[in-house]
Short mmCIF file of C-alpha atoms in Angstrom, two decimals:
data_model
loop_
_atom_site.label_atom_id
_atom_site.label_comp_id
_atom_site.label_asym_id
_atom_site.label_seq_id
_atom_site.Cartn_x
_atom_site.Cartn_y
_atom_site.Cartn_z
CA MET N 1 -0.09 0.25 -0.07
CA THR N 2 1.28 3.33 -0.97
CA SER N 3 1.37 6.03 1.97
CA PRO N 4 0.14 9.44 1.02
CA PRO N 5 2.75 12.07 0.21
CA THR N 6 3.84 14.09 3.31
CA ALA N 7 5.81 16.95 4.27
CA VAL N 8 9.07 14.85 4.35
CA ASP N 9 8.50 13.31 1.29
CA ASP N 10 8.09 17.05 -0.25
CA GLY N 11 11.32 17.73 1.32
CA ARG N 12 12.75 15.23 -0.53
CA LYS N 13 11.92 15.58 -3.71
CA ARG N 14 12.73 19.28 -3.60
CA ARG N 15 16.07 18.02 -2.63
CA PHE N 16 16.74 15.62 -4.98
CA GLU N 17 15.25 18.05 -7.96
CA ALA N 18 17.98 20.38 -6.67
CA LEU N 19 20.70 17.96 -6.74
CA TYR N 20 19.46 16.91 -10.41
CA GLU N 21 19.24 20.61 -11.52
CA ALA N 22 22.56 21.08 -10.60
CA TYR N 23 24.33 18.13 -11.88
CA HIS N 24 22.64 16.48 -14.15
CA GLY N 25 24.63 18.00 -17.22
CA ALA N 26 27.95 17.27 -15.46
CA VAL N 27 26.63 13.46 -14.92
CA LEU N 28 25.63 13.28 -18.15
CA GLY N 29 28.85 14.28 -19.78
CA TYR N 30 30.91 11.99 -17.38
CA VAL N 31 28.74 9.24 -18.64
CA LEU N 32 28.94 10.07 -22.22
CA ARG N 33 32.65 10.33 -22.14
CA ARG N 34 32.62 6.58 -20.63
CA THR N 35 30.80 4.95 -23.03
CA ALA N 36 30.66 3.31 -26.76
CA ASN N 37 27.15 4.32 -27.80
CA PRO N 38 24.38 6.80 -26.20
CA GLU N 39 22.06 3.88 -25.54
CA ASP N 40 24.18 2.66 -22.62
CA ALA N 41 24.90 6.37 -21.38
CA ALA N 42 21.43 6.78 -20.98
CA ASP N 43 20.74 3.94 -19.13
CA VAL N 44 23.81 4.58 -16.79
CA MET N 45 22.40 8.49 -16.13
CA ALA N 46 18.89 7.25 -15.36
CA GLU N 47 20.86 4.65 -12.94
CA THR N 48 22.96 7.02 -11.34
CA PHE N 49 20.30 9.44 -10.40
CA MET N 50 18.06 6.57 -9.14
CA THR N 51 20.79 5.62 -6.81
CA SER N 52 21.08 9.05 -5.70
CA TRP N 53 17.17 9.20 -4.89
CA ARG N 54 17.62 5.91 -3.32
CA ARG N 55 20.42 7.22 -1.13
CA LEU N 56 19.33 10.99 -1.00
CA ASN N 57 20.45 11.13 2.87
CA GLU N 58 24.13 10.24 2.05
CA VAL N 59 24.66 12.78 -0.59
CA PRO N 60 26.90 15.29 0.59
CA ALA N 61 25.72 18.94 0.37
CA GLY N 62 26.74 21.49 -1.98
CA GLN N 63 29.63 21.04 -4.61
CA GLU N 64 31.07 18.15 -2.76
CA ALA N 65 27.84 16.21 -4.22
CA ARG N 66 29.55 16.27 -7.95
CA PRO N 67 32.55 13.55 -6.98
CA TRP N 68 29.84 11.59 -4.99
CA LEU N 69 27.80 11.05 -7.99
CA TYR N 70 30.40 10.48 -10.21
CA GLY N 71 31.41 7.77 -7.86
CA VAL N 72 28.02 6.30 -8.01
CA ALA N 73 28.04 6.80 -11.81
CA ARG N 74 31.34 4.91 -11.97
CA ARG N 75 30.14 1.90 -10.28
CA VAL N 76 27.07 1.50 -12.40
CA LEU N 77 29.43 2.04 -15.13
CA ALA N 78 31.83 -1.12 -14.01
CA ASN N 79 28.29 -2.98 -14.08
CA TYR N 80 27.88 -2.05 -17.36
CA HIS N 81 31.05 -2.92 -18.59
CA ARG N 82 30.65 -6.57 -16.66
CA GLY N 83 28.13 -7.12 -18.81
CA GLU N 84 25.21 -6.30 -16.64
CA ARG N 85 23.49 -3.95 -19.21
CA ARG N 86 19.90 -3.49 -18.18
CA ARG N 87 17.53 -0.87 -20.37
CA SER N 88 15.66 0.84 -18.33
CA ALA N 89 12.37 2.41 -19.17
CA LEU N 90 13.02 5.58 -17.16
CA ALA N 91 15.56 6.15 -19.71
CA ASP N 92 13.16 5.71 -22.68
CA ARG N 93 13.28 9.31 -24.22
CA LEU N 94 16.91 10.23 -22.87
CA ARG N 95 17.75 7.41 -25.14
CA THR N 96 15.69 8.56 -27.98
CA ASP N 97 17.45 12.07 -27.69
CA LEU N 98 20.89 10.84 -27.43
CA ALA N 99 20.18 8.58 -30.32
CA VAL N 100 19.71 11.40 -32.49
CA SER N 101 21.98 13.72 -31.22
CA TYR N 102 24.73 11.98 -30.27
CA ARG N 103 28.05 11.77 -32.64
CA PRO N 104 31.12 9.89 -32.09
CA PRO N 105 34.09 12.17 -31.49
CA GLU N 106 36.42 12.92 -34.67
CA LEU N 107 39.99 13.49 -33.77
CA ALA N 108 42.49 14.36 -36.20
CA GLY N 109 46.36 15.13 -36.11
CA GLU N 110 48.24 14.81 -32.55
CA PRO N 111 45.23 13.76 -30.73
CA VAL N 112 45.13 10.48 -32.69
CA ARG N 113 48.30 9.56 -31.20
CA ILE N 114 47.57 11.03 -27.40
CA ALA N 115 44.13 8.80 -27.83
CA ALA N 116 45.98 5.80 -29.19
CA ALA N 117 48.35 6.12 -26.36
CA PHE N 118 46.00 6.89 -23.62
CA ARG N 119 43.39 3.77 -24.79
CA ARG N 120 46.62 1.67 -24.08
CA LEU N 121 46.61 2.54 -20.23
CA PRO N 122 44.91 -0.23 -18.08
CA ASP N 123 41.38 1.09 -16.89
CA GLU N 124 42.24 2.50 -13.63
CA GLN N 125 45.06 5.26 -15.26
CA ARG N 126 42.77 5.92 -17.54
CA GLU N 127 40.23 6.89 -15.30
CA LEU N 128 42.73 8.88 -12.95
CA LEU N 129 43.62 11.07 -16.16
CA ALA N 130 40.21 11.67 -17.07
CA LEU N 131 38.84 12.88 -13.59
CA ASP N 132 41.70 15.29 -13.78
CA ALA N 133 41.85 16.53 -17.39
CA TRP N 134 37.90 16.21 -18.29
CA GLU N 135 36.30 16.29 -15.09
CA GLY N 136 38.60 19.22 -13.53
CA LEU N 137 38.40 17.57 -10.19
CA ASP N 138 41.32 18.09 -7.76
CA TYR N 139 43.00 15.33 -5.92
CA ALA N 140 40.58 15.48 -2.84
CA GLU N 141 37.77 14.98 -5.10
CA ILE N 142 39.39 12.55 -7.02
CA ALA N 143 39.77 10.26 -3.62
CA VAL N 144 36.18 10.44 -3.40
CA VAL N 145 35.15 9.40 -6.64
CA LEU N 146 37.82 6.44 -6.20
CA GLY N 147 37.14 5.62 -2.60
CA CYS N 148 40.99 6.09 -1.58
CA SER N 149 42.65 8.72 0.16
CA ARG N 150 44.18 11.83 -1.48
CA ASN N 151 47.82 10.85 -0.58
CA ALA N 152 46.96 6.97 -2.74
CA VAL N 153 45.61 9.61 -5.88
CA ARG N 154 48.72 11.51 -5.83
CA ILE N 155 50.65 8.25 -5.88
CA ARG N 156 48.55 6.60 -8.46
CA MET N 157 48.37 9.71 -10.68
CA HIS N 158 52.15 10.17 -11.02
CA ARG N 159 52.25 6.65 -12.42
CA ALA N 160 49.86 7.09 -14.37
CA ARG N 161 51.34 10.47 -16.31
CA GLN N 162 54.76 8.22 -16.43
CA GLN N 163 52.86 5.34 -18.26
CA LEU N 164 51.07 8.04 -20.30
CA ALA N 165 54.57 9.54 -21.50
CA ARG N 166 56.07 5.86 -21.81
CA GLU N 167 53.07 5.07 -24.13
CA LEU N 168 53.65 8.25 -26.34
CA ALA N 169 57.30 7.79 -26.52
CA SER N 170 56.41 4.32 -28.01
CA THR N 171 53.62 5.60 -30.28
CA THR N 172 56.80 8.11 -31.42
CA ARG N 173 59.02 5.28 -31.99
CA LEU N 174 56.48 3.11 -33.86
CA GLU N 175 55.75 6.29 -36.27
CA ASN N 176 59.24 7.05 -36.99
CA PRO N 177 61.30 4.50 -38.65
CA ALA N 178 64.89 3.79 -37.71
CA GLY N 179 67.19 6.23 -39.05
CA PHE N 180 64.84 9.18 -38.52
CA THR N 181 65.39 11.58 -35.65
CA THR N 182 62.83 11.00 -32.95
CA ARG N 183 61.54 13.91 -30.77
CA ARG N 184 60.54 12.03 -27.43
CA PRO N 185 58.16 13.32 -24.86
CA GLU N 186 60.40 14.72 -21.95
CA PRO N 187 59.38 12.44 -18.99
CA ARG N 188 60.18 15.41 -16.56
CA GLY N 189 57.98 17.48 -17.95
CA LEU N 190 54.86 14.90 -18.12
CA SER N 191 55.16 14.20 -14.36
CA GLY N 192 54.25 17.73 -13.48
CA GLU N 193 50.57 19.04 -12.78
CA HIS N 194 49.36 18.29 -16.03
CA VAL N 195 49.91 15.64 -18.81
CA MET J 1 47.40 22.32 -21.51
CA SER J 2 46.51 18.56 -20.52
CA GLN J 3 47.25 16.25 -23.30
CA VAL J 4 44.33 14.24 -22.24
CA THR J 5 42.05 17.39 -22.40
CA GLN J 6 42.67 17.46 -26.20
CA ILE J 7 40.95 14.28 -26.48
CA ILE J 8 37.89 14.69 -24.50
CA PRO J 9 35.05 13.09 -26.62
CA VAL J 10 32.33 15.16 -25.33
CA THR J 11 32.31 18.55 -23.14
CA ASP J 12 29.29 19.01 -20.48
CA ASP J 13 27.96 21.82 -22.80
CA ASP J 14 27.90 19.54 -25.64
CA ALA J 15 26.33 16.68 -23.64
CA ALA J 16 23.82 19.13 -22.47
CA ARG J 17 23.01 20.48 -26.23
CA MET J 18 21.83 16.75 -27.21
CA VAL J 19 19.14 16.34 -24.93
CA ARG J 20 15.98 18.45 -24.72
CA PRO J 21 15.11 20.09 -21.42
CA GLU J 22 11.63 18.44 -21.30
CA THR J 23 13.75 15.48 -21.78
CA MET J 24 15.62 15.98 -18.49
CA ALA J 25 12.62 17.17 -16.80
CA ASP J 26 10.78 13.62 -17.70
CA LEU J 27 13.67 11.69 -16.24
CA ALA J 28 13.51 13.46 -13.06
CA ALA J 29 9.41 13.15 -12.88
CA ARG J 30 9.80 9.42 -13.17
CA ILE J 31 12.77 9.23 -10.80
CA VAL J 32 10.96 10.89 -7.96
CA ALA J 33 8.03 9.19 -8.41
CA THR J 34 9.65 5.61 -7.34
CA PRO J 35 8.86 4.66 -4.14
CA VAL J 36 11.96 4.02 -1.76
CA ASP J 37 12.77 2.47 1.14
CA VAL J 38 14.47 4.98 3.47
CA SER J 39 14.31 3.44 6.88
CA PRO J 40 17.31 3.94 8.95
CA ALA J 41 18.36 0.43 8.70
CA ASN J 42 18.39 0.13 4.80
CA ARG J 43 20.55 3.66 4.82
CA HIS J 44 23.12 2.15 7.06
CA ARG J 45 23.87 -0.65 5.33
CA ALA J 46 24.09 1.40 2.02
CA PRO J 47 27.51 0.44 0.16
CA GLY J 48 28.54 4.00 -0.58
CA GLU J 49 27.83 5.41 2.61
CA ARG J 50 31.66 5.15 3.68
CA ARG J 51 32.84 7.17 0.52
CA ALA J 52 30.10 9.94 1.06
CA ARG J 53 31.40 10.25 4.60
CA ASN J 54 34.98 10.71 3.12
CA VAL J 55 33.81 14.14 0.94
CA LYS J 56 34.21 16.04 4.07
CA ARG J 57 38.04 14.63 4.70
CA GLY J 58 38.87 15.38 1.52
CA LEU J 59 38.20 18.80 1.07
CA LEU J 60 39.44 19.46 4.36
CA ALA J 61 42.72 17.94 3.35
CA GLY J 62 42.74 19.98 0.14
CA ILE J 63 43.02 23.96 -0.25
CA PRO J 64 39.20 25.01 -0.40
CA LEU J 65 38.41 26.97 2.50
CA ALA J 66 34.42 27.13 1.90
CA GLY J 67 34.06 23.06 1.95
CA ALA J 68 34.55 22.54 5.48
CA ALA J 69 31.58 22.31 7.74
CA ALA J 70 30.78 22.72 11.51
CA ALA J 71 33.60 21.03 13.14
CA ALA J 72 32.77 18.13 16.07
CA VAL J 73 35.95 16.56 17.40
CA VAL J 74 35.64 12.84 16.80
CA LEU J 75 38.33 10.11 17.59
CA VAL J 76 37.98 6.79 15.57
CA ALA J 77 38.85 3.44 17.93
CA THR J 78 41.49 1.93 15.96
CA SER J 79 44.05 -0.81 16.46
CA THR J 80 46.82 1.97 16.33
CA PRO J 81 47.61 4.25 18.63
CA GLN J 82 45.85 7.53 19.04
CA PRO J 83 46.38 10.57 20.37
CA ALA J 84 44.73 12.15 23.16
CA ALA J 85 41.16 13.59 22.88
CA PRO J 86 42.25 17.01 21.27
CA ALA J 87 41.01 20.22 22.82
CA ALA J 88 37.83 21.47 21.06
CA ALA J 89 37.69 23.71 18.14
CA PRO J 90 40.14 26.73 19.33
CA THR J 91 39.13 30.21 18.88
CA ARG J 92 41.25 32.54 17.33
CA SER J 93 42.88 33.83 20.44
CA ALA J 94 46.20 36.09 19.78
CA SER J 95 47.44 35.26 23.41
CA GLN J 96 47.76 31.17 22.37
CA ALA J 97 49.80 32.08 19.55
CA PRO J 98 53.32 32.84 21.47
CA ALA J 99 52.80 29.81 23.64
CA ALA J 100 52.31 27.35 20.46
CA THR J 101 55.25 29.19 18.30
CA SER J 102 57.26 28.50 21.38
CA ARG J 103 56.64 25.03 21.92
CA LEU J 104 56.85 24.06 18.45
CA MET J 105 60.29 26.10 18.15
CA SER J 106 61.68 24.17 21.03
CA LEU J 107 60.54 21.03 19.60
CA ALA J 108 62.13 21.79 16.25
CA ALA J 109 65.63 22.86 18.00
CA HIS J 110 65.42 19.60 20.18
CA ILE J 111 64.80 17.60 16.94
CA GLU J 112 67.83 19.79 15.09
CA ALA J 113 70.10 19.04 18.30
CA GLY J 114 70.20 15.70 17.23
CA ASP J 115 68.27 14.53 20.39
CA ASN J 116 65.49 12.98 18.13
CA GLY J 117 65.89 9.42 18.62
CA SER J 118 67.57 9.35 15.28
CA MET J 119 68.40 5.71 14.07
CA PRO J 120 70.88 4.49 11.61
CA ASP J 121 70.46 3.57 8.32
CA ASN J 122 70.08 5.68 5.07
CA ALA J 123 65.97 6.10 4.55
CA SER J 124 63.15 6.53 6.32
CA LEU J 125 60.03 3.97 5.64
CA GLU J 126 56.33 5.68 6.13
CA ILE J 127 53.41 3.58 6.36
CA LEU J 128 50.71 5.78 5.97
CA ASN J 129 47.35 4.20 7.19
CA HIS J 130 44.09 6.14 6.12
CA ILE J 131 41.19 4.88 8.34
CA SER J 132 37.75 6.18 8.17
CA ARG J 133 34.69 4.75 10.82
CA GLY J 134 37.04 2.60 12.46
CA LYS J 135 38.22 0.52 9.49
CA LEU J 136 41.68 0.58 7.44
CA TRP J 137 40.42 2.22 4.23
CA ASP J 138 43.93 2.36 2.44
CA VAL J 139 47.66 2.05 2.96
CA SER J 140 50.57 3.92 1.24
CA TYR J 141 54.01 3.38 1.57
CA SER J 142 56.81 6.24 1.09
CA LEU J 143 60.38 5.73 1.27
CA TYR J 144 62.40 9.03 1.51
CA THR J 145 66.11 8.37 1.28
CA ASP J 146 68.72 10.59 3.17
CA GLY J 147 70.19 11.55 -0.54
CA GLY J 148 66.47 13.03 -1.32
CA ASP J 149 65.01 9.91 -3.92
CA MET J 150 61.48 9.58 -2.83
CA TYR J 151 59.70 6.48 -3.86
CA SER J 152 56.22 5.27 -3.27
CA GLY J 153 53.94 2.18 -3.54
CA ASP J 154 50.60 0.90 -2.14
CA ASP J 155 52.35 -2.06 -0.47
CA LYS J 156 55.57 -3.84 -0.47
CA GLN J 157 55.49 -5.06 -3.45
CA THR J 158 54.66 -1.93 -5.51
CA LEU J 159 57.34 -0.19 -3.40
CA MET J 160 60.02 -2.39 -4.43
CA THR J 161 59.06 -2.31 -7.84
CA ALA J 162 58.98 1.43 -7.77
CA ILE J 163 62.84 1.18 -6.37
CA ALA J 164 63.86 -1.49 -8.76
CA GLN J 165 62.52 0.37 -11.91
CA HIS J 166 64.24 3.46 -10.55
CA ASP J 167 60.90 5.24 -10.48
CA ASN J 168 62.13 8.21 -8.13
CA GLN J 169 59.51 10.90 -7.73
CA ALA J 170 61.58 13.45 -6.55
CA ASP J 171 62.17 15.49 -9.61
CA GLY J 172 57.98 16.31 -9.51
CA ALA J 173 56.74 15.54 -5.75
CA ASN J 174 59.65 17.40 -3.56
CA ARG J 175 59.13 20.70 -3.67
CA GLU J 176 57.24 20.69 -0.38
CA VAL J 177 60.01 18.07 1.31
CA ALA J 178 63.03 21.00 -0.18
CA ALA J 179 60.89 23.89 1.17
CA ALA J 180 60.41 21.69 4.51
CA ARG J 181 64.53 21.10 4.47
CA TYR J 182 65.21 24.79 3.79
CA ALA J 183 62.71 25.77 6.85
CA ALA J 184 64.74 23.68 9.11
CA ALA J 185 67.94 26.09 8.75
CA GLY J 186 66.96 29.04 6.69
CA ASP J 187 65.05 31.96 7.04
CA LEU J 188 61.67 31.29 8.25
CA ALA J 189 59.94 33.85 6.86
CA ALA J 190 61.80 32.74 3.24
CA ALA J 191 60.59 29.49 3.95
CA ARG J 192 57.08 29.77 4.68
CA VAL J 193 56.69 31.83 1.08
CA ARG J 194 58.97 28.68 -0.19
CA MET J 195 56.22 26.37 1.26
CA ILE J 196 53.34 28.03 -0.03
CA ASP J 197 54.58 28.90 -3.30
CA THR J 198 54.82 25.04 -3.98
CA THR J 199 51.48 25.46 -5.32
CA PRO J 200 50.78 28.30 -7.77
CA ASN J 201 48.68 31.25 -6.10
CA ASP J 202 48.72 35.13 -6.17
CA PHE J 203 48.80 35.44 -2.57
CA PHE J 204 51.76 37.81 -2.37
CA LEU J 205 51.09 39.94 -5.46
CA SER J 206 50.13 43.22 -4.94
CA LEU J 207 46.51 44.06 -4.65
CA ALA J 208 46.51 45.72 -8.05
CA ALA J 209 47.82 42.70 -9.66
CA ARG J 210 46.03 40.28 -7.73
CA GLU J 211 42.58 42.31 -8.89
CA LYS J 212 43.74 42.17 -12.46
CA LEU J 213 44.17 38.19 -12.36
CA TRP J 214 40.89 37.91 -10.78
CA LYS J 215 39.23 39.77 -13.57
CA ALA J 216 41.04 38.18 -16.44
CA GLY J 217 40.24 34.90 -14.59
CA ALA J 218 36.58 35.69 -14.01
CA ALA J 219 35.23 33.82 -16.98
CA ALA J 220 37.27 30.43 -16.09
CA ARG J 221 36.37 30.92 -12.57
CA GLN J 222 32.72 31.57 -13.10
CA ALA J 223 32.54 27.94 -15.62
CA ILE J 224 34.14 26.21 -12.76
CA MET J 225 31.70 27.00 -10.27
CA ARG J 226 28.88 26.52 -12.76
CA MET J 227 30.23 23.05 -13.22
CA LYS J 228 30.30 22.37 -9.56
CA GLY J 229 27.06 23.51 -9.08
CA ILE J 230 28.22 27.10 -6.86
CA LYS J 231 25.63 30.34 -7.42
CA THR J 232 26.96 32.57 -5.25
CA PRO J 233 29.61 34.82 -6.64
CA ARG J 234 33.15 34.52 -4.89
CA GLU J 235 34.64 37.79 -3.88
CA MET J 236 38.58 38.14 -4.33
CA PRO J 237 39.87 37.33 -0.48
CA THR J 238 41.29 39.71 1.22
CA GLY J 239 42.84 40.78 4.50
CA GLN J 240 42.14 38.39 7.08
CA ALA J 241 40.41 35.94 4.50
CA LEU J 242 43.53 36.06 2.49
CA GLN J 243 45.66 35.48 5.34
CA ASP J 244 43.43 32.61 6.50
CA GLN J 245 43.81 30.97 2.87
CA ILE J 246 47.59 31.42 3.03
CA ASN J 247 47.90 29.39 6.33
CA ASN J 248 45.51 26.79 4.81
CA ALA J 249 47.91 26.42 1.99
CA LEU J 250 50.79 26.26 4.70
CA TRP J 251 49.47 23.67 6.70
CA SER J 252 48.29 21.76 3.57
CA GLU J 253 51.79 21.85 2.15
CA CYS J 254 53.33 21.03 5.54
CA THR J 255 51.47 17.89 5.97
CA ASP J 256 52.03 16.92 2.51
CA ALA J 257 55.80 17.08 3.61
CA LEU J 258 55.25 14.98 6.45
CA ASN J 259 53.17 12.43 4.28
CA TRP J 260 56.46 12.24 2.05
CA ALA J 261 59.36 12.13 4.76
CA GLY J 262 58.15 12.83 8.30
CA GLY J 263 60.64 10.40 9.34
CA ASN J 264 63.59 12.67 8.26
CA PRO J 265 64.48 14.98 11.04
CA GLU J 266 65.50 17.80 9.23
CA ILE J 267 62.30 17.51 7.41
CA ARG J 268 59.96 17.58 10.57
CA ALA J 269 61.89 19.90 12.55
CA GLY J 270 61.64 22.26 9.08
CA VAL J 271 57.62 21.61 9.17
CA LEU J 272 57.18 21.98 12.84
CA ARG J 273 58.82 25.59 12.16
CA LEU J 274 56.82 26.39 9.74
CA LEU J 275 53.48 25.56 11.52
CA SER J 276 54.80 27.73 14.60
CA THR J 277 54.22 30.53 12.16
CA ILE J 278 50.22 29.98 11.61
CA PRO J 279 49.16 32.34 14.81
CA GLU J 280 45.88 30.07 14.77
CA VAL J 281 47.67 26.82 15.67
CA THR J 282 47.01 25.95 19.24
CA VAL J 283 49.55 23.23 20.63
CA ALA J 284 48.76 20.87 23.53
CA ASP J 285 50.25 18.23 25.74
CA SER J 286 48.93 14.61 25.08
CA THR J 287 49.67 11.04 25.88
CA THR J 288 49.35 8.49 22.78
CA GLY J 289 49.94 4.67 23.52
CA GLY J 290 51.81 5.73 26.95
CA GLN J 291 54.19 8.24 25.48
CA PRO J 292 53.86 11.94 25.59
CA THR J 293 52.67 13.96 22.49
CA LEU J 294 51.82 16.97 21.37
CA THR J 295 48.05 17.62 19.77
CA ILE J 296 48.71 20.80 17.33
CA THR J 297 45.55 22.29 16.09
CA ALA J 298 44.15 23.85 12.99
CA GLY J 299 41.07 25.25 13.59
CA PRO J 300 38.46 26.95 11.47
CA ALA J 301 40.31 29.77 11.15
CA VAL J 302 42.70 27.57 8.69
CA PHE J 303 40.10 25.39 7.23
CA GLY J 304 37.07 28.00 6.78
CA GLY J 305 33.46 26.78 8.13
CA ASP J 306 34.24 24.83 11.00
CA GLY J 307 36.64 22.42 9.81
CA ASN J 308 39.49 21.37 12.31
CA ALA J 309 42.52 19.21 11.60
CA VAL J 310 44.81 17.73 14.85
CA LEU J 311 48.29 16.71 13.78
CA THR J 312 49.70 14.41 16.94
CA VAL J 313 53.54 14.24 16.99
CA ASN J 314 55.45 12.52 19.58
CA ALA J 315 56.67 15.30 22.35
CA THR J 316 60.19 14.02 22.08
CA THR J 317 61.12 13.29 18.57
CA GLY J 318 58.61 15.25 16.53
CA LEU J 319 57.69 12.05 14.71
CA PRO J 320 54.17 12.26 13.49
CA VAL J 321 51.92 9.95 15.16
CA SER J 322 48.59 10.67 13.30
CA ILE J 323 46.54 13.22 11.50
CA VAL J 324 42.73 13.62 12.36
CA SER J 325 40.37 15.51 10.02
CA THR J 326 36.88 16.28 11.04
CA ALA J 327 33.86 18.35 10.30
CA THR J 328 30.33 18.51 11.32
CA GLY J 329 28.00 15.26 10.60
CA VAL J 330 31.01 12.97 9.25
CA PRO J 331 33.16 10.48 11.60
CA ALA J 332 36.73 11.75 11.55
CA ALA J 333 39.18 10.68 9.15
CA VAL J 334 42.46 9.31 10.65
CA GLU J 335 45.78 8.97 9.12
CA THR J 336 47.87 6.86 11.12
CA TYR J 337 51.89 7.05 10.62
CA GLN J 338 54.53 3.86 11.22
CA ILE J 339 57.55 5.50 10.46
CA SER J 340 61.01 3.73 10.71
CA ARG J 341 64.59 4.09 9.53
CA VAL J 342 65.72 1.65 7.13
CA THR J 343 68.33 1.16 4.52
CA LEU J 344 67.63 1.09 0.73
CA ALA J 345 69.45 -2.29 -0.06
CA ASN J 346 67.08 -3.92 2.74
CA ILE J 347 63.69 -2.43 1.46
CA LYS J 348 64.82 -3.25 -2.51
CA ALA J 349 65.37 -6.71 -0.87
CA GLY J 350 62.16 -6.74 0.45
CA LYS J 351 63.33 -7.18 4.02
CA PHE J 352 61.09 -5.07 5.63
#
């Protein structure tokens, strides 16, 4: 039996709507950047906000909600990658909109080489670098998304940047046959604030 | 610019343009129409609760001043030694500053004089345990050699691998450590600036130059604030607000230096000297595991809102024992230090 709406229910709805209004764009962007097709993105988006609706009391206030939502989306995505795809009726319209408007990114020139090197990184390192470069999160916020300490983020980020530098250097070597001078990326620079 | 930024598949703005506003509203309406079990028992078992709780600690540990909420000092029971209950959130009493300064400077001098329990060998191994809600969350291993090399890992094996692969992080991560080393013997005012400047800032520019930068960065700042859901425009910090921000940066960089190389007497002496320059920091005697300790507290003035952080160090050696970060409504986040003197060869060989 469904209980009639109460003031608590109304307050809960208002809180969710405020959360949704503030962050639906960021979450959709996060999800689209990590899914192979817009259909999956629509489902992950819906599942992420459904989870936040169920767990609304745990959502941190203010700007701290964004990394928390990314953390939820990350777990939902992990389920998808494990083959637990479920088409959600909730996301019907969203799926339709995205199917019509979504265009896969087209890279040319240097970004092609960067993307190739990036794809060769382990999932965890790709996510670290993406949270930094695409989501603009600082180490503390990345720690929230990944469920680890800021110190662990710093250490792992260092390794990820070094690995990307190595992959880029490797790509450069492949693209330049023996006998040609190759200008390799400078590892020291790549271990700085940003890759 | 980040190379990875160049390959962003789709921006948030692009994503927003792909979906009609009524579609977004429809999804929200469908979700809130879904009944949920919000009983306390259900909430208690929610798998993501731990992550949510960590948010406050994360922001406390970083630079942002505005993120910290009301303080509630809570110590988490763990198997590792815990500091004695720290004092309540300190008020900004100027009269406390000289006493704190004196205690920290005295301990720093004591460490520098060599009566610090220093051990032989040629490196310091630091195992940092991050504990939240009474559970060990993760562990990091840092090795700082007396020659200034730095290696890190998530466990013994990854630390050994880092050493074997000569993955020395000193080139990118030793700015805080270098500043702390300088502070141990150098001019303290200059050392303070050096430590704060380990991350880019505009703190020490003229007001006119800061205003110019503030205006120049307005569009980018607004975009970030929009992205983060902040609607209230920020004022450029000046006066005490600026000083508080500077002190926040100093505390954060100092604790980063301790996280890398707290086992090195010179580094921790430098850190203590630097912390003594923060007027709002208070120092109290405590006991941890039967050993005399000092609790060094940075309260709301340093962390904004009502945030609080307590660094506990051995009263004789200055070796860090723990850092406890607190904020209202969330359990304390605790980082405990296990520090030992070692040889690089032994670590490399797995003898630790």
